[in-house]
């Protein structure tokens, strides 16, 4: 059982109350409608579950793959979407399309991606360094969304590296331009997902941004982590990413902890098998059985992390091809195996810190509002 505090959430994202104050972070290739549905089944209907990142240009071009990625379940409210873009005109047009088609109720701006193929073009976590460009993007999004009452939020990192921090300026600019909330992943782009998140930066951002909610992100792997982050930083809510990989029940634990209720124990292996099958069934419904089961394979190691499952059985789980085969494999698990206490730590990619790939001369002028060349042409939907 984990520590709990009673917090009556006052968090609102635009018109939407968020109680408990928990947001599922958008994760490429992970937070499709199937995974969001699963997390929502464990968590609160009034938390927020964000669709995986969508590129603004793909929306404008009505890319077929992207439109499928933008699928939402009938029970999802608000329908939360994250956009990536670097051109104020393109991202503003994407928001107008989304508003006009009624595709989303909340739009988040991705400025936290540290992946080299994104930052070397001036996108993701590199972009907030260009203060005026960042300002223009938020202004364009808010202007396009405001008539429909759709809130715009912004997620960013501490900065490019320790010598080029941007988060305080980013928070103030987003606040001034009408964003409904900001979220800070308390790492630099140079850290990627390595090391420890610097929660003290969340506290400093909360002090700097005073009229809109500030959410914290980074190293929430258990309910106690969320309780500690809110207590230590004063943030208005938490954004959960890698901590829920293979652990959608984390949202039940977060809900209990943040409402001052007893935190449920982790599931035994029998229950994990049931959850795994439910995930597979949802993916098969979304993608079709063949693609859905292929998509599930990347989740297998996360679901089975720490449990006594032999190497051969793990290998067969990692190559499963049908729902029937999955059911048979689940039948080979020991349903009485308890949830392993060491399975609550980091999961997913961590990598190593490294120099951030940037366009030539990117750091020369932080006030430059020029749109990076070619950074907005990615239209794969991710």
mmCIF file of C-alpha atoms in Angstrom:
data_model
loop_
_atom_site.group_PDB
_atom_site.id
_atom_site.type_symbol
_atom_site.label_atom_id
_atom_site.label_comp_id
_atom_site.label_asym_id
_atom_site.label_seq_id
_atom_site.Cartn_x
_atom_site.Cartn_y
_atom_site.Cartn_z
ATOM 1 C CA UNK A 1 0.000 0.000 0.000
ATOM 2 C CA UNK A 2 1.278 3.432 -0.937
ATOM 3 C CA UNK A 3 1.105 6.786 0.794
ATOM 4 C CA UNK A 4 -1.986 8.815 0.062
ATOM 5 C CA UNK A 5 -3.039 12.407 0.482
ATOM 6 C CA UNK A 6 -6.493 13.837 0.133
ATOM 7 C CA UNK A 7 -6.581 16.477 -2.567
ATOM 8 C CA UNK A 8 -9.818 17.914 -3.837
ATOM 9 C CA UNK A 9 -8.688 18.772 -7.316
ATOM 10 C CA UNK A 10 -9.192 22.348 -8.422
ATOM 11 C CA UNK A 11 -7.493 21.719 -11.742
ATOM 12 C CA UNK A 12 -9.385 22.789 -14.830
ATOM 13 C CA UNK A 13 -8.198 22.689 -18.420
ATOM 14 C CA UNK A 14 -10.400 25.339 -19.968
ATOM 15 C CA UNK A 15 -13.972 24.289 -19.166
ATOM 16 C CA UNK A 16 -12.989 20.770 -18.130
ATOM 17 C CA UNK A 17 -12.472 19.831 -14.464
ATOM 18 C CA UNK A 18 -9.641 17.311 -14.069
ATOM 19 C CA UNK A 19 -10.241 15.158 -10.995
ATOM 20 C CA UNK A 20 -8.009 13.624 -9.874
ATOM 21 C CA UNK A 21 -5.459 15.997 -11.440
ATOM 22 C CA UNK A 22 -3.845 13.351 -13.648
ATOM 23 C CA UNK A 23 -3.027 13.477 -17.365
ATOM 24 C CA UNK A 24 -1.874 10.557 -19.504
ATOM 25 C CA UNK A 25 1.034 11.929 -21.527
ATOM 26 C CA UNK A 26 0.891 11.490 -25.283
ATOM 27 C CA UNK A 27 3.416 8.839 -26.327
ATOM 28 C CA UNK A 28 4.129 8.022 -29.971
ATOM 29 C CA UNK A 29 3.039 4.509 -30.863
ATOM 30 C CA UNK A 30 1.525 3.993 -27.399
ATOM 31 C CA UNK A 31 -1.410 6.248 -26.549
ATOM 32 C CA UNK A 32 -3.751 5.168 -29.312
ATOM 33 C CA UNK A 33 -7.469 4.792 -28.605
ATOM 34 C CA UNK A 34 -6.967 1.231 -27.316
ATOM 35 C CA UNK A 35 -4.421 2.136 -24.644
ATOM 36 C CA UNK A 36 -6.301 5.287 -23.647
ATOM 37 C CA UNK A 37 -9.488 3.264 -23.217
ATOM 38 C CA UNK A 38 -7.662 0.763 -21.024
ATOM 39 C CA UNK A 39 -6.150 3.487 -18.828
ATOM 40 C CA UNK A 40 -9.509 5.208 -18.556
ATOM 41 C CA UNK A 41 -11.169 1.956 -17.451
ATOM 42 C CA UNK A 42 -8.806 1.902 -14.469
ATOM 43 C CA UNK A 43 -8.707 5.628 -13.821
ATOM 44 C CA UNK A 44 -11.194 8.448 -13.585
ATOM 45 C CA UNK A 45 -13.488 9.535 -16.397
ATOM 46 C CA UNK A 46 -12.580 13.092 -15.414
ATOM 47 C CA UNK A 47 -8.831 12.706 -15.809
ATOM 48 C CA UNK A 48 -7.346 13.504 -19.229
ATOM 49 C CA UNK A 49 -5.936 10.934 -21.648
ATOM 50 C CA UNK A 50 -4.060 12.448 -24.590
ATOM 51 C CA UNK A 51 -3.832 10.978 -28.090
ATOM 52 C CA UNK A 52 -0.371 10.297 -29.495
ATOM 53 C CA UNK A 53 1.356 13.193 -31.249
ATOM 54 C CA UNK A 54 -0.092 14.357 -34.575
ATOM 55 C CA UNK A 55 1.816 16.584 -36.992
ATOM 56 C CA UNK A 56 0.089 19.814 -37.938
ATOM 57 C CA UNK A 57 0.904 19.453 -41.628
ATOM 58 C CA UNK A 58 -0.633 15.978 -41.680
ATOM 59 C CA UNK A 59 -3.865 17.423 -40.321
ATOM 60 C CA UNK A 60 -3.894 20.173 -42.938
ATOM 61 C CA UNK A 61 -3.241 17.602 -45.677
ATOM 62 C CA UNK A 62 -5.851 15.244 -44.149
ATOM 63 C CA UNK A 63 -3.362 12.410 -44.252
ATOM 64 C CA UNK A 64 -5.274 9.115 -44.079
ATOM 65 C CA UNK A 65 -2.947 7.501 -41.539
ATOM 66 C CA UNK A 66 -3.168 10.579 -39.352
ATOM 67 C CA UNK A 67 -6.960 10.649 -39.429
ATOM 68 C CA UNK A 68 -6.988 7.065 -38.137
ATOM 69 C CA UNK A 69 -4.522 7.985 -35.392
ATOM 70 C CA UNK A 70 -6.980 10.684 -34.335
ATOM 71 C CA UNK A 71 -9.656 8.104 -33.460
ATOM 72 C CA UNK A 72 -11.449 8.594 -30.146
ATOM 73 C CA UNK A 73 -13.808 6.339 -28.243
ATOM 74 C CA UNK A 74 -17.429 7.433 -27.795
ATOM 75 C CA UNK A 75 -16.904 7.829 -24.037
ATOM 76 C CA UNK A 76 -13.810 10.071 -24.302
ATOM 77 C CA UNK A 77 -14.529 13.573 -23.043
ATOM 78 C CA UNK A 78 -12.639 15.731 -23.446
ATOM 79 C CA UNK A 79 -11.054 14.354 -26.601
ATOM 80 C CA UNK A 80 -7.455 15.440 -26.104
ATOM 81 C CA UNK A 81 -5.008 15.714 -28.974
ATOM 82 C CA UNK A 82 -1.347 16.739 -29.144
ATOM 83 C CA UNK A 83 -0.025 18.646 -32.158
ATOM 84 C CA UNK A 84 3.538 19.020 -33.375
ATOM 85 C CA UNK A 85 4.509 21.913 -35.606
ATOM 86 C CA UNK A 86 7.024 24.722 -36.071
ATOM 87 C CA UNK A 87 5.249 27.064 -38.487
ATOM 88 C CA UNK A 88 2.649 29.368 -36.897
ATOM 89 C CA UNK A 89 0.663 29.492 -40.143
ATOM 90 C CA UNK A 90 0.545 25.714 -40.576
ATOM 91 C CA UNK A 91 -0.234 24.928 -36.961
ATOM 92 C CA UNK A 92 -2.866 27.651 -36.847
ATOM 93 C CA UNK A 93 -4.503 26.170 -39.936
ATOM 94 C CA UNK A 94 -4.355 22.689 -38.386
ATOM 95 C CA UNK A 95 -6.211 23.969 -35.326
ATOM 96 C CA UNK A 96 -8.824 25.609 -37.567
ATOM 97 C CA UNK A 97 -9.339 22.288 -39.375
ATOM 98 C CA UNK A 98 -9.671 20.413 -36.085
ATOM 99 C CA UNK A 99 -12.125 22.993 -34.757
ATOM 100 C CA UNK A 100 -14.120 23.067 -37.975
ATOM 101 C CA UNK A 101 -14.423 19.286 -38.130
ATOM 102 C CA UNK A 102 -15.117 18.953 -34.408
ATOM 103 C CA UNK A 103 -12.264 16.468 -33.988
ATOM 104 C CA UNK A 104 -11.041 17.453 -30.512
ATOM 105 C CA UNK A 105 -12.043 19.257 -27.322
ATOM 106 C CA UNK A 106 -8.522 20.051 -26.080
ATOM 107 C CA UNK A 107 -5.272 20.545 -28.000
ATOM 108 C CA UNK A 108 -1.775 20.300 -26.527
ATOM 109 C CA UNK A 109 1.375 21.637 -28.207
ATOM 110 C CA UNK A 110 4.387 19.307 -28.202
ATOM 111 C CA UNK A 111 7.582 21.177 -27.428
ATOM 112 C CA UNK A 112 9.187 18.430 -25.376
ATOM 113 C CA UNK A 113 10.369 15.874 -27.906
ATOM 114 C CA UNK A 114 14.171 15.370 -27.580
ATOM 115 C CA UNK A 115 14.566 12.995 -30.540
ATOM 116 C CA UNK A 116 17.493 14.082 -32.756
ATOM 117 C CA UNK A 117 15.546 13.845 -36.029
ATOM 118 C CA UNK A 118 13.151 16.443 -34.574
ATOM 119 C CA UNK A 119 15.551 18.795 -32.769
ATOM 120 C CA UNK A 120 18.079 18.931 -35.614
ATOM 121 C CA UNK A 121 15.332 20.586 -37.669
ATOM 122 C CA UNK A 122 14.467 23.049 -34.911
ATOM 123 C CA UNK A 123 11.367 21.265 -33.674
ATOM 124 C CA UNK A 124 10.298 19.715 -30.384
ATOM 125 C CA UNK A 125 12.429 20.618 -27.375
ATOM 126 C CA UNK A 126 14.669 22.860 -29.516
ATOM 127 C CA UNK A 127 11.937 25.303 -30.471
ATOM 128 C CA UNK A 128 11.265 27.210 -27.193
ATOM 129 C CA UNK A 129 14.787 28.656 -27.450
ATOM 130 C CA UNK A 130 13.391 30.843 -30.252
ATOM 131 C CA UNK A 131 11.166 32.942 -27.990
ATOM 132 C CA UNK A 132 9.407 34.975 -30.683
ATOM 133 C CA UNK A 133 8.700 31.933 -32.857
ATOM 134 C CA UNK A 134 7.333 30.072 -29.843
ATOM 135 C CA UNK A 135 5.189 33.094 -28.994
ATOM 136 C CA UNK A 136 3.788 33.244 -32.534
ATOM 137 C CA UNK A 137 2.902 29.544 -32.512
ATOM 138 C CA UNK A 138 0.987 29.712 -29.228
ATOM 139 C CA UNK A 139 -0.768 32.898 -30.375
ATOM 140 C CA UNK A 140 -1.827 31.267 -33.655
ATOM 141 C CA UNK A 141 -3.172 28.181 -31.885
ATOM 142 C CA UNK A 142 -5.109 30.139 -29.268
ATOM 143 C CA UNK A 143 -6.540 32.486 -31.899
ATOM 144 C CA UNK A 144 -7.798 29.555 -33.976
ATOM 145 C CA UNK A 145 -9.202 27.614 -31.019
ATOM 146 C CA UNK A 146 -10.700 30.406 -28.924
ATOM 147 C CA UNK A 147 -13.930 30.914 -30.934
ATOM 148 C CA UNK A 148 -14.871 27.282 -30.260
ATOM 149 C CA UNK A 149 -13.851 27.417 -26.609
ATOM 150 C CA UNK A 150 -11.164 24.773 -27.103
ATOM 151 C CA UNK A 151 -8.313 25.113 -24.583
ATOM 152 C CA UNK A 152 -4.702 25.088 -25.764
ATOM 153 C CA UNK A 153 -2.011 23.722 -23.458
ATOM 154 C CA UNK A 154 1.757 23.575 -23.927
ATOM 155 C CA UNK A 155 4.215 20.890 -22.824
ATOM 156 C CA UNK A 156 7.941 21.645 -22.789
ATOM 157 C CA UNK A 157 11.243 20.749 -21.117
ATOM 158 C CA UNK A 158 13.635 22.687 -18.890
ATOM 159 C CA UNK A 159 15.609 23.678 -21.958
ATOM 160 C CA UNK A 160 18.097 22.440 -24.503
ATOM 161 C CA UNK A 161 20.776 21.765 -21.885
ATOM 162 C CA UNK A 162 21.937 23.205 -18.567
ATOM 163 C CA UNK A 163 23.473 26.224 -20.331
ATOM 164 C CA UNK A 164 20.369 26.988 -22.395
ATOM 165 C CA UNK A 165 17.314 26.788 -20.161
ATOM 166 C CA UNK A 166 14.035 28.084 -21.553
ATOM 167 C CA UNK A 167 11.233 26.841 -19.320
ATOM 168 C CA UNK A 168 10.580 30.017 -17.323
ATOM 169 C CA UNK A 169 10.351 32.145 -20.465
ATOM 170 C CA UNK A 170 8.241 29.456 -22.149
ATOM 171 C CA UNK A 171 5.821 29.371 -19.237
ATOM 172 C CA UNK A 172 5.448 33.146 -19.096
ATOM 173 C CA UNK A 173 5.005 33.423 -22.875
ATOM 174 C CA UNK A 174 2.391 30.651 -22.977
ATOM 175 C CA UNK A 175 0.542 32.310 -20.100
ATOM 176 C CA UNK A 176 0.619 35.724 -21.789
ATOM 177 C CA UNK A 177 -0.599 34.325 -25.115
ATOM 178 C CA UNK A 178 -3.668 32.649 -23.633
ATOM 179 C CA UNK A 179 -2.672 29.032 -23.016
ATOM 180 C CA UNK A 180 -5.002 27.253 -20.588
ATOM 181 C CA UNK A 181 -2.175 25.400 -18.798
ATOM 182 C CA UNK A 182 1.471 24.426 -19.148
ATOM 183 C CA UNK A 183 3.256 21.172 -18.354
ATOM 184 C CA UNK A 184 6.965 20.784 -17.643
ATOM 185 C CA UNK A 185 8.948 17.604 -18.208
ATOM 186 C CA UNK A 186 11.625 18.338 -15.653
ATOM 187 C CA UNK A 187 14.567 17.289 -17.804
ATOM 188 C CA UNK A 188 16.569 19.054 -20.494
ATOM 189 C CA UNK A 189 16.576 17.832 -24.070
ATOM 190 C CA UNK A 190 20.201 16.781 -23.515
ATOM 191 C CA UNK A 191 19.106 14.420 -20.741
ATOM 192 C CA UNK A 192 16.526 12.781 -22.983
ATOM 193 C CA UNK A 193 14.982 10.268 -20.536
ATOM 194 C CA UNK A 194 18.121 9.554 -18.510
ATOM 195 C CA UNK A 195 19.012 10.452 -14.949
ATOM 196 C CA UNK A 196 16.522 11.986 -12.570
ATOM 197 C CA UNK A 197 13.937 14.655 -13.279
ATOM 198 C CA UNK A 198 14.631 17.951 -11.501
ATOM 199 C CA UNK A 199 11.363 18.560 -9.704
ATOM 200 C CA UNK A 200 12.690 21.822 -8.255
ATOM 201 C CA UNK A 201 12.285 23.295 -11.751
ATOM 202 C CA UNK A 202 8.560 22.528 -11.566
ATOM 203 C CA UNK A 203 8.384 24.483 -8.309
ATOM 204 C CA UNK A 204 10.188 27.437 -9.907
ATOM 205 C CA UNK A 205 7.840 27.363 -12.892
ATOM 206 C CA UNK A 206 4.861 27.315 -10.538
ATOM 207 C CA UNK A 207 6.226 30.465 -8.884
ATOM 208 C CA UNK A 208 6.721 32.171 -12.262
ATOM 209 C CA UNK A 209 3.375 31.239 -13.835
ATOM 210 C CA UNK A 210 0.597 32.470 -11.576
ATOM 211 C CA UNK A 211 -2.665 32.672 -13.540
ATOM 212 C CA UNK A 212 -2.902 29.261 -15.231
ATOM 213 C CA UNK A 213 -2.274 25.711 -13.976
ATOM 214 C CA UNK A 214 1.221 24.233 -13.988
ATOM 215 C CA UNK A 215 1.525 20.464 -14.351
ATOM 216 C CA UNK A 216 4.586 18.392 -13.548
ATOM 217 C CA UNK A 217 6.014 15.500 -15.530
ATOM 218 C CA UNK A 218 8.988 13.224 -14.954
ATOM 219 C CA UNK A 219 9.702 10.135 -12.851
ATOM 220 C CA UNK A 220 6.174 9.288 -11.749
ATOM 221 C CA UNK A 221 6.424 5.512 -11.547
ATOM 222 C CA UNK A 222 4.112 4.941 -8.573
ATOM 223 C CA UNK A 223 1.241 6.682 -6.818
ATOM 224 C CA UNK A 224 3.606 7.841 -4.079
ATOM 225 C CA UNK A 225 5.655 9.698 -6.703
ATOM 226 C CA UNK A 226 2.625 11.756 -7.754
ATOM 227 C CA UNK A 227 1.831 12.559 -4.135
ATOM 228 C CA UNK A 228 5.443 13.601 -3.555
ATOM 229 C CA UNK A 229 5.627 15.756 -6.693
ATOM 230 C CA UNK A 230 2.511 17.722 -5.794
ATOM 231 C CA UNK A 231 3.666 18.103 -2.196
ATOM 232 C CA UNK A 232 7.208 19.176 -3.077
ATOM 233 C CA UNK A 233 6.486 21.480 -6.010
ATOM 234 C CA UNK A 234 2.982 22.829 -5.448
ATOM 235 C CA UNK A 235 2.084 21.875 -9.023
ATOM 236 C CA UNK A 236 -1.593 21.680 -9.941
ATOM 237 C CA UNK A 237 -1.466 18.199 -11.425
ATOM 238 C CA UNK A 238 0.755 15.472 -12.808
ATOM 239 C CA UNK A 239 1.436 14.138 -16.295
ATOM 240 C CA UNK A 240 2.213 10.420 -16.404
ATOM 241 C CA UNK A 241 4.166 8.872 -19.265
ATOM 242 C CA UNK A 242 6.563 5.933 -19.116
ATOM 243 C CA UNK A 243 5.403 4.912 -15.633
ATOM 244 C CA UNK A 244 2.186 3.435 -17.007
ATOM 245 C CA UNK A 245 3.784 1.329 -19.750
ATOM 246 C CA UNK A 246 2.503 -2.180 -19.114
ATOM 247 C CA UNK A 247 0.778 -0.789 -16.020
ATOM 248 C CA UNK A 248 -2.533 0.839 -16.979
ATOM 249 C CA UNK A 249 -3.744 0.059 -13.449
ATOM 250 C CA UNK A 250 -1.418 2.838 -12.266
ATOM 251 C CA UNK A 251 -4.346 5.181 -12.921
ATOM 252 C CA UNK A 252 -6.434 3.380 -10.292
ATOM 253 C CA UNK A 253 -3.567 3.766 -7.826
ATOM 254 C CA UNK A 254 -3.144 7.453 -8.669
ATOM 255 C CA UNK A 255 -6.857 8.084 -8.295
ATOM 256 C CA UNK A 256 -6.913 6.457 -4.860
ATOM 257 C CA UNK A 257 -3.775 8.203 -3.603
ATOM 258 C CA UNK A 258 -4.849 11.655 -4.740
ATOM 259 C CA UNK A 259 -8.321 11.228 -3.246
ATOM 260 C CA UNK A 260 -7.008 10.099 0.107
ATOM 261 C CA UNK A 261 -8.252 6.539 -0.336
ATOM 262 C CA UNK A 262 -6.387 3.257 0.288
ATOM 263 C CA UNK A 263 -4.118 2.495 -2.667
ATOM 264 C CA UNK A 264 -4.846 -0.946 -4.139
ATOM 265 C CA UNK A 265 -2.083 -3.528 -4.263
ATOM 266 C CA UNK A 266 -0.600 -4.364 -7.654
ATOM 267 C CA UNK A 267 -2.320 -7.172 -9.579
ATOM 268 C CA UNK A 268 -1.200 -10.782 -9.494
ATOM 269 C CA UNK A 269 -0.089 -12.421 -12.730
ATOM 270 C CA UNK A 270 -3.526 -13.895 -13.362
ATOM 271 C CA UNK A 271 -5.070 -10.435 -13.359
ATOM 272 C CA UNK A 272 -2.235 -9.071 -15.507
ATOM 273 C CA UNK A 273 -3.071 -11.772 -18.047
ATOM 274 C CA UNK A 274 -6.684 -10.588 -18.127
ATOM 275 C CA UNK A 275 -5.578 -6.984 -18.611
ATOM 276 C CA UNK A 276 -3.156 -8.007 -21.339
ATOM 277 C CA UNK A 277 -5.932 -9.790 -23.206
ATOM 278 C CA UNK A 278 -8.234 -6.787 -22.844
ATOM 279 C CA UNK A 279 -5.509 -4.586 -24.339
ATOM 280 C CA UNK A 280 -5.122 -7.031 -27.236
ATOM 281 C CA UNK A 281 -8.862 -7.090 -27.865
ATOM 282 C CA UNK A 282 -9.021 -3.291 -27.960
ATOM 283 C CA UNK A 283 -6.070 -3.127 -30.372
ATOM 284 C CA UNK A 284 -7.636 -5.765 -32.618
ATOM 285 C CA UNK A 285 -10.825 -3.727 -32.705
ATOM 286 C CA UNK A 286 -8.884 -0.579 -33.650
ATOM 287 C CA UNK A 287 -6.366 -1.976 -36.142
ATOM 288 C CA UNK A 288 -7.632 -5.444 -37.035
ATOM 289 C CA UNK A 289 -6.290 -8.594 -35.383
ATOM 290 C CA UNK A 290 -3.066 -8.953 -37.380
ATOM 291 C CA UNK A 291 -1.791 -5.396 -36.938
ATOM 292 C CA UNK A 292 -3.265 -5.108 -33.454
ATOM 293 C CA UNK A 293 -1.354 -8.131 -32.156
ATOM 294 C CA UNK A 294 1.842 -6.909 -33.804
ATOM 295 C CA UNK A 295 1.370 -3.577 -32.057
ATOM 296 C CA UNK A 296 0.853 -5.351 -28.725
ATOM 297 C CA UNK A 297 4.245 -7.089 -28.874
ATOM 298 C CA UNK A 298 6.169 -4.023 -27.718
ATOM 299 C CA UNK A 299 4.094 -3.989 -24.529
ATOM 300 C CA UNK A 300 4.852 -7.594 -23.522
ATOM 301 C CA UNK A 301 8.106 -7.003 -21.642
ATOM 302 C CA UNK A 302 6.488 -4.151 -19.727
ATOM 303 C CA UNK A 303 3.480 -6.226 -18.665
ATOM 304 C CA UNK A 304 5.638 -9.177 -17.579
ATOM 305 C CA UNK A 305 8.375 -7.075 -15.943
ATOM 306 C CA UNK A 306 9.541 -8.667 -12.687
ATOM 307 C CA UNK A 307 7.180 -11.647 -12.839
ATOM 308 C CA UNK A 308 8.538 -15.237 -12.826
ATOM 309 C CA UNK A 309 8.074 -15.960 -16.525
ATOM 310 C CA UNK A 310 10.634 -18.129 -18.309
ATOM 311 C CA UNK A 311 12.679 -16.964 -21.281
ATOM 312 C CA UNK A 312 10.954 -19.283 -23.765
ATOM 313 C CA UNK A 313 7.485 -18.162 -22.710
ATOM 314 C CA UNK A 314 8.531 -14.506 -22.867
ATOM 315 C CA UNK A 315 9.856 -15.091 -26.387
ATOM 316 C CA UNK A 316 6.536 -16.594 -27.478
ATOM 317 C CA UNK A 317 4.628 -13.670 -25.985
ATOM 318 C CA UNK A 318 6.890 -11.313 -27.954
ATOM 319 C CA UNK A 319 5.957 -12.998 -31.250
ATOM 320 C CA UNK A 320 2.242 -13.627 -30.624
ATOM 321 C CA UNK A 321 0.114 -13.303 -33.760
ATOM 322 C CA UNK A 322 -3.522 -14.056 -32.856
ATOM 323 C CA UNK A 323 -5.937 -13.586 -29.984
ATOM 324 C CA UNK A 324 -6.332 -17.355 -29.694
ATOM 325 C CA UNK A 325 -2.575 -17.819 -29.420
ATOM 326 C CA UNK A 326 -2.429 -15.077 -26.801
ATOM 327 C CA UNK A 327 -5.161 -16.745 -24.767
ATOM 328 C CA UNK A 328 -3.225 -20.018 -24.822
ATOM 329 C CA UNK A 329 -0.020 -18.279 -23.701
ATOM 330 C CA UNK A 330 -1.818 -16.531 -20.860
ATOM 331 C CA UNK A 331 -3.025 -19.955 -19.765
ATOM 332 C CA UNK A 332 0.606 -20.989 -19.238
ATOM 333 C CA UNK A 333 1.231 -18.209 -16.704
ATOM 334 C CA UNK A 334 1.112 -18.843 -12.961
ATOM 335 C CA UNK A 335 -1.999 -16.842 -12.005
ATOM 336 C CA UNK A 336 -1.053 -16.808 -8.315
ATOM 337 C CA UNK A 337 2.316 -15.067 -8.802
ATOM 338 C CA UNK A 338 2.082 -11.814 -6.801
ATOM 339 C CA UNK A 339 2.923 -8.414 -8.188
ATOM 340 C CA UNK A 340 6.698 -7.962 -7.809
ATOM 341 C CA UNK A 341 7.639 -4.923 -5.705
ATOM 342 C CA UNK A 342 10.671 -4.215 -7.894
ATOM 343 C CA UNK A 343 8.428 -3.691 -10.944
ATOM 344 C CA UNK A 344 7.500 -0.139 -9.924
ATOM 345 C CA UNK A 345 10.698 1.492 -11.167
ATOM 346 C CA UNK A 346 11.589 3.095 -14.503
ATOM 347 C CA UNK A 347 10.377 1.410 -17.660
ATOM 348 C CA UNK A 348 10.544 2.251 -21.312
ATOM 349 C CA UNK A 349 13.401 4.071 -22.984
ATOM 350 C CA UNK A 350 15.941 5.843 -20.815
ATOM 351 C CA UNK A 351 19.051 6.114 -22.960
ATOM 352 C CA UNK A 352 22.020 8.291 -22.174
ATOM 353 C CA UNK A 353 22.460 12.051 -22.057
ATOM 354 C CA UNK A 354 24.118 13.619 -25.064
ATOM 355 C CA UNK A 355 24.606 16.754 -27.097
ATOM 356 C CA UNK A 356 21.388 17.973 -28.697
ATOM 357 C CA UNK A 357 21.304 18.030 -32.501
ATOM 358 C CA UNK A 358 20.345 21.529 -33.644
ATOM 359 C CA UNK A 359 20.190 23.441 -36.946
ATOM 360 C CA UNK A 360 23.343 25.365 -37.834
ATOM 361 C CA UNK A 361 23.476 28.635 -35.912
ATOM 362 C CA UNK A 362 20.341 27.821 -33.895
ATOM 363 C CA UNK A 363 21.719 29.295 -30.673
ATOM 364 C CA UNK A 364 22.879 32.564 -32.260
ATOM 365 C CA UNK A 365 19.682 34.570 -31.766
ATOM 366 C CA UNK A 366 16.942 33.509 -29.334
ATOM 367 C CA UNK A 367 14.706 36.334 -30.611
ATOM 368 C CA UNK A 368 14.734 35.079 -34.219
ATOM 369 C CA UNK A 369 11.180 34.305 -35.376
ATOM 370 C CA UNK A 370 12.119 32.659 -38.681
ATOM 371 C CA UNK A 371 10.467 29.291 -39.302
ATOM 372 C CA UNK A 372 13.053 26.471 -39.467
ATOM 373 C CA UNK A 373 13.509 25.149 -42.991
ATOM 374 C CA UNK A 374 12.035 21.667 -43.574
ATOM 375 C CA UNK A 375 11.116 21.101 -39.920
ATOM 376 C CA UNK A 376 7.405 21.079 -40.677
ATOM 377 C CA UNK A 377 7.446 18.651 -43.581
ATOM 378 C CA UNK A 378 7.149 15.480 -41.508
ATOM 379 C CA UNK A 379 3.658 14.264 -42.315
ATOM 380 C CA UNK A 380 3.712 10.677 -41.109
ATOM 381 C CA UNK A 381 1.370 11.549 -38.274
ATOM 382 C CA UNK A 382 4.022 11.114 -35.631
#
